[in-house]
């Protein structure tokens, strides 16, 4: 899946947006020579792929509102630390909406938000 | 926009006796992408002879397959699961392209197909029989063992073309039967692609087969005495007809028919939390779900607020091509179906319902020729109006306001259908009362799409289901096996 940042209007787009952020973060971490952080983002991407495939069934599919994609777009000039801060903010907000229907995934998002703040 | 797997899929082939086979028919139908109305494939209306060839293959494979131990029979299912995981996105995209359901919905239905394979992989445990030592008398034991029956078949609907055959055939085959799938002729591509994976999974030749076509295929399946049972999902008139024909022919039969699902909203509902779910029930899959909400029943003095918020949420739904990941609703699946839904909208207007939201002729840039109908909402609909009584199978909502929960339950129970029903409430008492009294096969509490998972039976009552044993879960095991009682005395 290539890095695209769709409008955040469904749980599918929420997870694919997260996946794109992780792909960008992995690339920036590699460019910055930080392999540990790159591996973390790679691992998250794998987990997101699983969430994408295994958690989004028709019982939980519903429209999503309240998240503005432009608030989480990773500008090219962001350094890795600033990007991690943006990712942490995204997961904080995503966890709030995920708590409605993707129960359990919200905890993962909160954990990742904490983790990104610590990078 | 996600890329299409192919622009054109050519002439679709049948699959039997372990091979893809060109149909010899001279009757072909176009497969049309409903978002563009472009032809993307041709599907054969296979002949009786071709059905017979598929049944020949299934019958020939049966004896050896039934003697294959259950733990070995599930091995190709494990391999198929892996192949479907690997091709998950590709299947979903073919499905979105042929059907019009948005990509998230397409992915969700592929997931459910895989869920059913996983369930069938548990057959060695599920198929165990019952034994009672000294069950008949002292020193005489009694047991009931499960045995397969032979060739089974399914006739699949157009609304979930990739998923529905999986409600049946993995279980049937794992139980030791052999199988013939007839996909919907309107949307045969995702199932055909899945059969390419089935071919790779390594089932013995003839164990699982596919024949495309129309009623000629269905009649041939029913007329052949070697077919021991049929599973059908589609409209009520056809379900009723096939049920009668199969019963007359002495076959096992399970026929899921149409639906008209009532969603009751109590005054104590947490509207903010449940509104997206309600909207998804009515408009997900463009209303073409047998579990979709069709009639919204606000109870009591919050009706105005419920209706206002519901219409606002419906208005904000984004229509688009299924492969646009941000589209929330695609076109309806076919031009013929589009015309039918438009007819129902006009009928509701003629019968005096108040049109709050008109989804006719929406603007979908780039897809002006598509079969798009936006969310359409009628208020103050009379309980006996056509759009309350008849299945529309599209994004059209009838709102019938009532004063009490009793009235809401009575209204739902007047419907000829009994597929699904839901209540939105924060009261456990109201939820319990609703579940207990409403005459439907699948009930949602604060959930508008009460879709049973693979390990539960897919419910349905009254004109929504004809048969005894439902698809999925342990009902499936009972449908696809008989019980042989053995009484043993060693002398």
Coordinates of C-alpha atoms in Angstrom, one line a residue:
Chain A
X1 CA 0.0 0.0 0.0
X2 CA 1.6 3.3 -1.0
X3 CA 1.6 6.4 1.3
X4 CA -1.6 8.3 0.7
X5 CA -3.4 10.4 3.2
X6 CA -7.1 10.1 2.5
X7 CA -10.0 12.1 4.0
X8 CA -10.7 10.6 7.5
X9 CA -14.3 9.6 6.9
X10 CA -14.3 5.9 7.7
X11 CA -12.4 3.4 9.9
X12 CA -10.8 2.0 6.8
X13 CA -9.4 5.4 5.9
X14 CA -8.3 6.0 9.5
X15 CA -6.2 2.8 9.5
X16 CA -4.8 3.5 6.0
X17 CA -3.9 7.0 7.1
X18 CA -2.1 5.6 10.1
X19 CA -0.3 3.1 7.8
X20 CA 0.9 5.9 5.6
X21 CA 2.2 7.9 8.5
X22 CA 4.1 4.9 9.7
X23 CA 5.6 4.4 6.2
X24 CA 6.7 8.0 6.1
X25 CA 8.2 7.8 9.6
X26 CA 10.1 4.6 8.8
X27 CA 11.6 6.3 5.7
X28 CA 12.6 9.4 7.7
X29 CA 14.1 7.3 10.5
X30 CA 16.1 5.4 8.0
X31 CA 17.3 8.7 6.4
X32 CA 18.2 9.9 9.9
X33 CA 20.2 6.7 10.5
X34 CA 18.0 5.6 13.4
X35 CA 17.4 2.0 12.8
X36 CA 15.7 1.3 16.1
X37 CA 13.0 3.8 15.4
X38 CA 12.7 2.6 11.8
X39 CA 12.1 -0.9 13.1
X40 CA 9.4 0.3 15.5
X41 CA 7.5 2.0 12.7
X42 CA 7.9 -1.1 10.5
X43 CA 6.4 -3.2 13.2
X44 CA 3.5 -0.9 13.7
X45 CA 2.9 -0.9 10.0
X46 CA 2.6 -4.7 10.1
X47 CA 0.2 -4.5 13.0
X48 CA -1.9 -1.9 11.1
X49 CA -2.1 -4.2 8.1
X50 CA -3.5 -6.9 10.5
X51 CA -6.0 -4.4 12.0
X52 CA -7.0 -3.4 8.5
X53 CA -7.7 -7.0 7.5
X54 CA -9.0 -8.6 10.6
X55 CA -10.9 -5.9 12.5
X56 CA -12.9 -4.0 9.9
X57 CA -15.9 -6.2 9.4
X58 CA -19.4 -5.1 8.5
X59 CA -20.6 -5.0 12.1
X60 CA -18.2 -2.1 12.8
X61 CA -18.1 -0.3 9.5
X62 CA -19.7 3.1 9.8
X63 CA -19.0 6.7 8.8
X64 CA -16.5 8.5 10.9
X65 CA -16.4 12.3 11.5
X66 CA -14.5 14.8 13.6
X67 CA -11.0 14.3 12.4
X68 CA -9.5 16.8 9.9
X69 CA -6.8 15.1 7.8
X70 CA -4.9 18.4 7.2
X71 CA -4.0 18.4 10.9
X72 CA -1.9 15.3 10.5
X73 CA -0.2 15.7 7.2
X74 CA 3.5 15.1 7.5
X75 CA 5.1 18.1 5.9
X76 CA 8.4 17.4 4.1
X77 CA 10.3 19.8 6.3
X78 CA 9.4 18.1 9.6
X79 CA 12.4 16.5 11.2
X80 CA 12.0 13.1 12.9
X81 CA 11.3 14.5 16.3
X82 CA 8.6 16.8 15.0
X83 CA 7.1 14.0 12.9
X84 CA 6.9 11.8 16.0
X85 CA 5.1 14.6 17.8
X86 CA 2.6 14.8 15.0
X87 CA 2.2 11.0 15.0
X88 CA 1.6 11.0 18.7
X89 CA -1.1 13.7 18.3
X90 CA -2.7 11.6 15.5
X91 CA -2.8 8.5 17.6
X92 CA -4.2 10.4 20.6
X93 CA -7.1 11.6 18.5
X94 CA -7.5 8.4 16.6
X95 CA -7.8 6.5 19.8
X96 CA -10.7 8.6 20.9
X97 CA -12.7 7.8 17.8
X98 CA -11.5 4.2 17.7
X99 CA -12.8 3.6 21.2
X100 CA -16.4 3.7 19.8
X101 CA -16.1 0.6 17.6
X102 CA -12.5 -0.6 17.4
X103 CA -12.3 -1.6 21.0
X104 CA -8.8 -2.7 21.8
X105 CA -7.3 -0.9 18.9
X106 CA -7.8 2.4 20.8
X107 CA -5.4 1.0 23.5
X108 CA -2.9 0.2 20.9
X109 CA -3.1 3.7 19.5
X110 CA -2.7 5.2 22.9
X111 CA 0.3 3.1 23.5
X112 CA 1.8 4.2 20.2
X113 CA 1.1 7.8 21.0
X114 CA 3.0 7.4 24.3
X115 CA 5.8 5.6 22.5
X116 CA 6.2 8.3 19.8
X117 CA 6.3 11.0 22.5
X118 CA 9.3 9.1 23.9
X119 CA 11.3 8.7 20.7
Chain B
X1 CA -8.1 6.0 -6.5
X2 CA -7.0 2.4 -6.1
X3 CA -6.1 0.7 -9.3
X4 CA -8.5 -1.8 -10.9
X5 CA -7.1 -5.3 -11.1
X6 CA -8.0 -5.4 -14.8
X7 CA -10.0 -3.2 -17.1
X8 CA -11.7 -6.2 -18.8
X9 CA -11.8 -9.8 -17.7
X10 CA -12.8 -11.4 -21.0
X11 CA -15.0 -14.5 -21.1
X12 CA -15.5 -16.1 -17.7
X13 CA -14.9 -19.8 -17.5
X14 CA -16.6 -22.6 -15.6
X15 CA -14.5 -24.8 -13.3
X16 CA -15.1 -28.5 -12.8
X17 CA -13.2 -31.7 -12.4
X18 CA -10.2 -29.6 -11.4
X19 CA -10.0 -27.5 -14.6
X20 CA -11.2 -24.2 -15.9
X21 CA -13.4 -24.9 -18.9
X22 CA -14.7 -22.7 -21.7
X23 CA -18.4 -22.8 -21.9
X24 CA -19.9 -24.1 -25.1
X25 CA -23.0 -22.0 -24.7
X26 CA -24.1 -19.5 -27.3
X27 CA -25.9 -17.4 -24.6
X28 CA -23.6 -14.9 -22.9
X29 CA -24.4 -12.0 -20.6
X30 CA -22.4 -8.8 -20.1
X31 CA -20.9 -8.1 -16.7
X32 CA -21.2 -4.4 -16.1
X33 CA -19.3 -2.1 -13.8
X34 CA -22.3 -0.3 -12.1
X35 CA -20.3 2.9 -11.5
X36 CA -19.5 3.4 -15.2
X37 CA -22.0 1.0 -17.0
X38 CA -19.0 -0.3 -18.9
X39 CA -18.9 -3.9 -19.9
X40 CA -16.0 -5.6 -18.0
X41 CA -16.6 -9.3 -18.9
X42 CA -18.9 -11.8 -20.4
X43 CA -20.4 -14.6 -18.4
X44 CA -21.8 -17.8 -19.9
X45 CA -25.4 -19.0 -19.4
X46 CA -24.2 -22.5 -19.2
X47 CA -26.2 -25.4 -20.5
X48 CA -27.8 -28.4 -18.7
X49 CA -25.0 -30.5 -20.2
X50 CA -22.4 -28.4 -18.6
X51 CA -24.1 -28.6 -15.2
X52 CA -24.4 -32.4 -15.6
X53 CA -20.6 -32.5 -16.3
X54 CA -19.9 -30.6 -13.1
X55 CA -22.2 -32.9 -11.1
X56 CA -20.6 -35.9 -12.8
X57 CA -17.2 -34.6 -11.5
X58 CA -18.5 -34.0 -8.0
X59 CA -20.2 -37.4 -7.9
X60 CA -17.0 -39.1 -9.1
X61 CA -14.9 -37.4 -6.5
X62 CA -17.3 -38.1 -3.6
X63 CA -16.5 -41.7 -2.6
X64 CA -12.8 -41.1 -2.3
X65 CA -13.3 -37.7 -0.6
X66 CA -15.7 -39.0 2.0
X67 CA -13.1 -41.7 2.9
X68 CA -10.4 -39.1 3.3
X69 CA -10.0 -38.5 7.0
X70 CA -11.4 -35.1 8.2
X71 CA -8.0 -33.9 9.4
X72 CA -6.7 -34.4 5.8
X73 CA -9.8 -33.0 4.2
X74 CA -9.2 -29.6 5.9
X75 CA -5.6 -29.3 4.6
X76 CA -6.6 -27.7 1.3
X77 CA -8.8 -25.3 3.3
X78 CA -5.9 -24.2 5.4
X79 CA -3.9 -23.6 2.1
X80 CA -6.9 -21.7 0.7
X81 CA -7.0 -19.5 3.7
X82 CA -3.4 -18.6 3.2
X83 CA -3.9 -17.9 -0.5
X84 CA -6.9 -15.7 0.3
X85 CA -4.9 -13.8 2.8
X86 CA -2.2 -13.3 0.3
X87 CA -4.7 -12.1 -2.4
X88 CA -7.0 -10.3 0.0
X89 CA -6.7 -6.9 -1.5
X90 CA -6.9 -8.2 -5.0
X91 CA -10.2 -10.1 -4.3
X92 CA -11.6 -7.0 -2.6
X93 CA -10.8 -4.8 -5.6
X94 CA -12.3 -7.2 -8.2
X95 CA -15.4 -7.4 -6.0
X96 CA -15.6 -3.6 -5.6
X97 CA -15.3 -3.2 -9.4
X98 CA -17.9 -5.7 -10.3
X99 CA -20.4 -4.9 -7.6
X100 CA -19.9 -1.2 -6.7
X101 CA -19.6 -1.8 -2.9
X102 CA -17.0 0.5 -1.5
X103 CA -13.6 -0.9 -0.8
X104 CA -13.9 -1.1 3.0
X105 CA -17.2 -3.1 2.6
X106 CA -15.5 -5.3 -0.1
X107 CA -12.6 -6.0 2.3
X108 CA -15.0 -6.8 5.1
X109 CA -16.9 -9.4 3.1
X110 CA -13.6 -11.1 2.0
X111 CA -12.8 -11.3 5.7
X112 CA -16.1 -13.0 6.4
X113 CA -15.4 -15.5 3.6
X114 CA -12.1 -16.3 5.3
X115 CA -13.8 -16.6 8.7
X116 CA -15.9 -19.3 7.2
X117 CA -12.9 -21.2 6.0
X118 CA -11.4 -21.0 9.4
X119 CA -14.6 -22.4 11.0
X120 CA -14.6 -25.3 8.5
X121 CA -11.0 -26.0 9.4
X122 CA -12.3 -27.0 12.9
X123 CA -14.4 -29.9 11.4
X124 CA -12.3 -32.7 13.0
X125 CA -13.7 -31.5 16.3
X126 CA -17.1 -30.3 15.1
X127 CA -17.8 -33.6 13.3
X128 CA -17.4 -35.8 16.4
X129 CA -20.4 -38.0 17.1
X130 CA -22.0 -39.2 20.3
X131 CA -21.4 -42.4 22.1
X132 CA -23.1 -43.9 25.2
X133 CA -21.5 -47.0 26.7
X134 CA -24.3 -49.4 27.7
X135 CA -26.6 -47.0 25.9
X136 CA -29.0 -49.7 24.6
X137 CA -28.6 -52.3 27.4
X138 CA -26.0 -53.7 29.6
X139 CA -23.1 -54.6 27.3
X140 CA -24.7 -53.0 24.3
X141 CA -23.3 -49.6 23.3
X142 CA -25.0 -47.0 21.2
X143 CA -23.5 -44.2 19.1
X144 CA -24.5 -41.7 16.5
X145 CA -21.9 -41.0 13.9
X146 CA -22.0 -38.1 11.4
X147 CA -21.9 -39.1 7.7
X148 CA -21.7 -36.9 4.6
X149 CA -24.5 -37.2 2.0
X150 CA -23.0 -36.6 -1.5
X151 CA -23.1 -33.6 -3.8
X152 CA -24.4 -30.3 -2.5
X153 CA -24.9 -27.0 -4.4
X154 CA -25.5 -23.3 -3.7
X155 CA -27.1 -20.6 -5.7
X156 CA -25.5 -17.3 -4.7
X157 CA -27.0 -13.8 -4.7
X158 CA -25.7 -10.6 -6.3
X159 CA -25.2 -8.6 -3.1
X160 CA -22.3 -10.5 -1.5
X161 CA -20.8 -12.4 -4.4
X162 CA -17.4 -13.2 -2.8
X163 CA -18.7 -14.1 0.6
X164 CA -22.0 -16.0 0.4
X165 CA -20.8 -19.2 -1.2
X166 CA -18.4 -19.5 1.8
X167 CA -21.3 -19.7 4.2
X168 CA -21.8 -23.1 2.7
X169 CA -19.2 -24.9 0.7
X170 CA -16.2 -25.0 3.1
X171 CA -18.3 -26.7 5.7
X172 CA -19.9 -29.0 3.2
X173 CA -16.6 -30.1 1.7
X174 CA -14.9 -30.4 5.1
X175 CA -17.8 -32.7 6.2
X176 CA -16.9 -35.0 3.3
X177 CA -19.4 -33.9 0.6
X178 CA -18.5 -32.5 -2.8
X179 CA -19.9 -29.3 -4.2
X180 CA -21.1 -27.1 -7.1
X181 CA -21.2 -23.3 -6.7
X182 CA -23.4 -21.2 -9.0
X183 CA -22.3 -17.6 -8.6
X184 CA -24.7 -14.7 -9.5
X185 CA -24.5 -14.2 -13.2
X186 CA -24.5 -10.4 -12.5
X187 CA -21.3 -10.4 -10.5
X188 CA -19.3 -13.6 -11.2
X189 CA -15.8 -12.1 -11.3
X190 CA -14.6 -12.2 -7.6
X191 CA -15.9 -15.8 -7.2
X192 CA -14.1 -16.8 -10.4
X193 CA -10.9 -15.2 -9.1
X194 CA -11.3 -17.1 -5.9
X195 CA -11.6 -20.3 -7.9
X196 CA -8.2 -19.6 -9.3
X197 CA -7.0 -19.8 -5.7
X198 CA -9.1 -22.9 -5.0
X199 CA -7.3 -24.5 -8.0
X200 CA -3.9 -23.6 -6.4
X201 CA -5.1 -24.9 -2.9
X202 CA -5.0 -28.5 -4.2
X203 CA -8.4 -29.9 -3.6
X204 CA -8.8 -33.3 -5.4
X205 CA -10.4 -32.9 -8.8
X206 CA -14.2 -32.6 -8.6
X207 CA -14.5 -31.9 -4.9
X208 CA -15.4 -28.2 -5.6
X209 CA -16.8 -27.0 -8.8
X210 CA -18.4 -23.8 -10.3
X211 CA -20.9 -23.4 -13.1
X212 CA -22.0 -19.9 -14.2
X213 CA -25.4 -19.2 -15.6
X214 CA -29.0 -18.4 -15.1
X215 CA -32.1 -20.4 -14.2
X216 CA -31.2 -23.2 -16.6
X217 CA -28.3 -24.0 -14.2
X218 CA -30.5 -23.8 -11.1
X219 CA -33.2 -26.1 -12.7
X220 CA -30.5 -28.6 -13.8
X221 CA -29.1 -28.7 -10.2
X222 CA -32.5 -29.3 -8.7
X223 CA -33.6 -31.8 -11.3
X224 CA -30.5 -34.0 -10.8
X225 CA -31.2 -36.6 -8.2
X226 CA -27.5 -36.9 -7.4
X227 CA -27.6 -33.4 -5.8
X228 CA -28.6 -34.1 -2.2
X229 CA -29.1 -30.5 -1.0
X230 CA -29.3 -26.9 -2.1
X231 CA -28.5 -23.6 -0.3
X232 CA -30.0 -20.5 -1.8
X233 CA -29.8 -16.8 -0.9
X234 CA -31.9 -14.3 -2.9
X235 CA -35.4 -12.9 -3.2
X236 CA -38.4 -14.3 -1.3
X237 CA -40.4 -15.5 -4.4
X238 CA -37.4 -17.5 -5.7
X239 CA -36.6 -18.8 -2.2
X240 CA -40.1 -20.0 -1.8
X241 CA -40.1 -21.6 -5.3
X242 CA -36.8 -23.4 -4.9
X243 CA -37.8 -24.6 -1.4
X244 CA -40.9 -26.2 -2.8
X245 CA -39.1 -27.7 -5.8
X246 CA -36.3 -29.1 -3.7
X247 CA -38.7 -30.5 -1.1
X248 CA -40.7 -32.2 -3.8
X249 CA -37.4 -33.7 -5.1
X250 CA -36.5 -35.0 -1.6
X251 CA -33.5 -32.7 -1.2
X252 CA -32.3 -31.0 1.8
X253 CA -32.8 -27.3 1.3
X254 CA -32.1 -24.0 3.0
X255 CA -33.4 -20.8 1.3
X256 CA -32.8 -17.3 2.5
X257 CA -35.2 -14.8 1.1
X258 CA -35.8 -11.1 1.2
X259 CA -36.0 -8.8 4.2
X260 CA -37.6 -5.6 5.5
X261 CA -35.7 -4.7 8.7
X262 CA -37.1 -2.3 11.3
X263 CA -34.7 -0.2 13.4
X264 CA -36.4 1.1 16.5
X265 CA -35.0 4.1 18.3
X266 CA -36.1 4.6 21.9
X267 CA -36.3 8.0 23.5
X268 CA -33.4 7.1 25.8
X269 CA -31.1 6.1 23.0
X270 CA -27.6 7.6 23.1
X271 CA -28.2 9.2 19.7
X272 CA -24.7 10.7 19.3
X273 CA -23.0 7.3 19.8
X274 CA -25.4 5.3 17.7
X275 CA -26.2 7.6 14.8
X276 CA -23.2 6.6 12.6
X277 CA -24.2 2.9 13.1
X278 CA -27.8 3.6 12.2
X279 CA -26.7 5.4 9.0
X280 CA -24.4 2.6 8.1
X281 CA -27.2 0.1 8.5
X282 CA -29.5 1.9 6.1
X283 CA -26.9 3.0 3.5
X284 CA -24.0 0.5 3.8
X285 CA -23.6 -1.6 0.6
X286 CA -26.1 1.0 -0.8
X287 CA -28.9 -0.7 1.1
X288 CA -28.4 -4.0 -0.7
X289 CA -27.9 -6.1 2.4
X290 CA -30.5 -8.6 3.7
X291 CA -29.5 -7.2 7.1
X292 CA -29.9 -3.5 6.1
X293 CA -32.2 -1.2 8.0
X294 CA -35.2 -0.3 5.8
X295 CA -37.7 1.2 8.2
X296 CA -36.7 3.7 10.9
X297 CA -39.1 3.7 13.9
X298 CA -38.5 6.5 16.3
X299 CA -40.5 6.0 19.5
X300 CA -42.0 8.8 21.6
X301 CA -41.3 12.5 21.9
X302 CA -37.8 12.5 20.6
X303 CA -38.8 11.6 17.0
X304 CA -38.3 15.1 15.6
X305 CA -34.7 15.1 16.9
X306 CA -34.0 11.6 15.7
X307 CA -35.3 12.4 12.2
X308 CA -33.5 15.7 12.0
X309 CA -30.1 14.2 13.0
X310 CA -30.6 11.1 10.9
X311 CA -31.3 13.1 7.8
X312 CA -28.3 15.4 8.4
X313 CA -26.0 12.4 8.8
X314 CA -27.5 10.7 5.7
X315 CA -27.0 13.9 3.7
X316 CA -23.3 14.0 4.5
X317 CA -22.6 10.5 3.0
X318 CA -20.1 10.7 0.2
X319 CA -20.9 8.8 -2.9
X320 CA -18.2 7.6 -5.3
X321 CA -16.5 4.9 -7.2
X322 CA -15.9 1.8 -5.0
X323 CA -12.2 2.0 -5.5
X324 CA -12.0 5.6 -4.1
X325 CA -11.1 4.8 -0.5
X326 CA -12.9 7.9 0.7
X327 CA -16.2 7.0 -0.9
X328 CA -18.7 6.0 1.7
X329 CA -21.4 4.6 -0.6
X330 CA -21.2 3.2 -4.1
X331 CA -23.7 2.7 -6.9
X332 CA -26.4 0.1 -6.7
X333 CA -25.3 -3.1 -8.4
X334 CA -27.1 -3.1 -11.7
X335 CA -29.1 -0.9 -14.1
X336 CA -32.2 -3.2 -13.7
X337 CA -32.0 -2.8 -10.0
X338 CA -31.5 0.9 -10.2
X339 CA -34.8 1.2 -12.2
X340 CA -36.6 -0.8 -9.6
X341 CA -35.5 1.3 -6.7
X342 CA -36.4 4.5 -8.6
X343 CA -39.8 3.0 -9.2
X344 CA -40.2 2.5 -5.4
X345 CA -39.2 6.1 -4.7
X346 CA -41.9 7.3 -7.1
X347 CA -44.4 5.0 -5.6
X348 CA -43.8 6.4 -2.1
X349 CA -44.2 9.9 -3.4
X350 CA -47.5 8.9 -5.2
X351 CA -48.7 7.3 -1.9
X352 CA -48.2 10.6 -0.1
X353 CA -45.1 10.0 2.0
X354 CA -43.0 13.1 2.8
X355 CA -39.7 13.1 0.9
X356 CA -37.1 14.6 3.3
X357 CA -34.1 13.6 1.3
X358 CA -34.2 12.9 -2.4
X359 CA -31.3 10.7 -3.6
X360 CA -32.4 10.5 -7.2
X361 CA -29.8 11.7 -9.8
X362 CA -27.0 12.6 -7.5
X363 CA -23.9 14.3 -8.9
X364 CA -20.9 11.9 -8.8
X365 CA -18.2 13.7 -10.9
X366 CA -16.6 11.4 -13.4
X367 CA -19.4 8.8 -13.0
X368 CA -22.3 10.5 -14.6
X369 CA -23.6 7.3 -16.2
X370 CA -23.3 5.2 -13.0
X371 CA -26.2 3.5 -11.2
X372 CA -25.9 5.9 -8.3
X373 CA -28.8 6.6 -6.0
X374 CA -28.1 8.7 -2.9
X375 CA -29.6 8.3 0.5
X376 CA -33.3 8.8 0.2
X377 CA -35.5 9.4 3.3
X378 CA -39.3 9.4 3.6
X379 CA -41.0 10.6 6.7
X380 CA -44.6 10.1 8.0
X381 CA -44.9 6.9 6.0
X382 CA -48.1 4.9 6.7
X383 CA -47.5 1.5 8.2
X384 CA -49.3 -0.1 5.3
X385 CA -47.5 1.8 2.6
X386 CA -45.7 -0.1 -0.2
X387 CA -42.3 1.0 0.9
X388 CA -42.9 -0.4 4.4
X389 CA -44.3 -3.7 3.2
X390 CA -42.1 -4.6 0.2
X391 CA -38.4 -5.1 0.0
X392 CA -36.7 -2.3 -1.9
X393 CA -33.1 -3.4 -1.4
X394 CA -31.7 0.0 -1.9
X395 CA -30.8 3.2 0.0
X396 CA -34.4 4.2 0.7
X397 CA -35.6 4.7 4.2
X398 CA -39.2 4.8 5.4
X399 CA -39.8 6.5 8.7
X400 CA -42.8 5.4 10.7
X401 CA -43.3 7.3 14.0
X402 CA -44.8 5.4 16.9
X403 CA -45.7 6.3 20.5
X404 CA -44.6 3.2 22.4
X405 CA -42.2 0.3 22.4
X406 CA -45.3 -2.0 22.1
X407 CA -46.4 -0.2 19.0
X408 CA -42.8 -0.5 17.5
X409 CA -42.7 -4.3 18.2
X410 CA -46.2 -4.7 16.8
X411 CA -45.2 -2.8 13.6
X412 CA -42.1 -4.9 13.1
X413 CA -44.2 -8.1 13.6
X414 CA -46.7 -7.1 10.9
X415 CA -44.1 -7.4 8.3
X416 CA -44.1 -10.6 6.2
X417 CA -40.4 -10.7 6.6
X418 CA -38.4 -11.7 9.6
X419 CA -34.8 -11.4 8.8
X420 CA -33.3 -8.8 11.1
X421 CA -34.4 -6.1 13.5
X422 CA -32.6 -3.7 15.9
X423 CA -33.3 -1.5 18.8
X424 CA -31.3 1.5 19.9
X425 CA -31.7 2.1 23.7
X426 CA -29.8 2.5 26.9
X427 CA -32.4 0.5 28.8
X428 CA -31.6 -3.1 29.3
X429 CA -35.3 -3.8 30.0
X430 CA -36.4 -2.3 26.7
X431 CA -33.7 -4.3 24.9
X432 CA -34.6 -7.5 26.6
X433 CA -38.3 -6.9 25.8
X434 CA -37.5 -6.2 22.2
X435 CA -35.3 -9.3 21.8
X436 CA -37.9 -11.5 23.4
X437 CA -40.9 -10.3 21.4
X438 CA -39.7 -9.3 18.0
X439 CA -40.2 -11.9 15.3
X440 CA -36.9 -11.7 13.5
X441 CA -34.0 -14.1 13.0
X442 CA -31.1 -11.7 13.8
X443 CA -31.5 -8.9 16.4
X444 CA -29.2 -6.0 17.0
X445 CA -29.0 -4.1 20.3
X446 CA -27.5 -0.7 19.4
X447 CA -26.2 -2.4 16.3
X448 CA -27.9 -2.0 12.9
X449 CA -26.3 -4.8 11.1
X450 CA -26.7 -7.9 13.2
X451 CA -24.5 -10.1 11.0
X452 CA -23.8 -13.5 12.6
X453 CA -20.2 -14.7 12.5
X454 CA -19.2 -18.0 10.9
X455 CA -19.6 -19.9 14.1
X456 CA -23.3 -18.8 14.6
X457 CA -26.2 -19.6 12.4
X458 CA -27.4 -16.9 10.1
X459 CA -30.9 -16.4 11.3
X460 CA -34.1 -15.6 9.4
X461 CA -37.8 -16.3 10.0
X462 CA -41.1 -16.1 8.2
X463 CA -40.8 -15.0 4.6
X464 CA -37.0 -14.4 5.1
X465 CA -36.1 -18.1 5.4
X466 CA -37.5 -21.4 4.1
X467 CA -36.0 -24.5 5.7
X468 CA -35.0 -25.8 9.1
X469 CA -31.3 -25.5 9.4
X470 CA -29.6 -22.2 8.7
X471 CA -26.3 -21.5 7.0
X472 CA -23.1 -21.2 9.1
X473 CA -22.3 -22.5 12.6
X474 CA -23.5 -25.9 13.9
X475 CA -26.6 -25.7 11.8
X476 CA -24.4 -26.1 8.8
X477 CA -22.8 -29.2 10.2
X478 CA -26.3 -30.7 10.7
X479 CA -27.3 -29.6 7.2
X480 CA -24.4 -31.2 5.5
X481 CA -24.3 -34.5 7.4
X482 CA -26.8 -37.1 8.5
X483 CA -26.6 -39.1 11.7
X484 CA -26.2 -42.8 11.6
X485 CA -27.0 -44.7 14.8
X486 CA -24.9 -47.7 15.5
X487 CA -25.8 -50.2 18.2
X488 CA -23.1 -52.7 19.1
X489 CA -23.0 -55.9 21.0
X490 CA -19.7 -57.9 21.0
X491 CA -20.2 -61.6 21.4

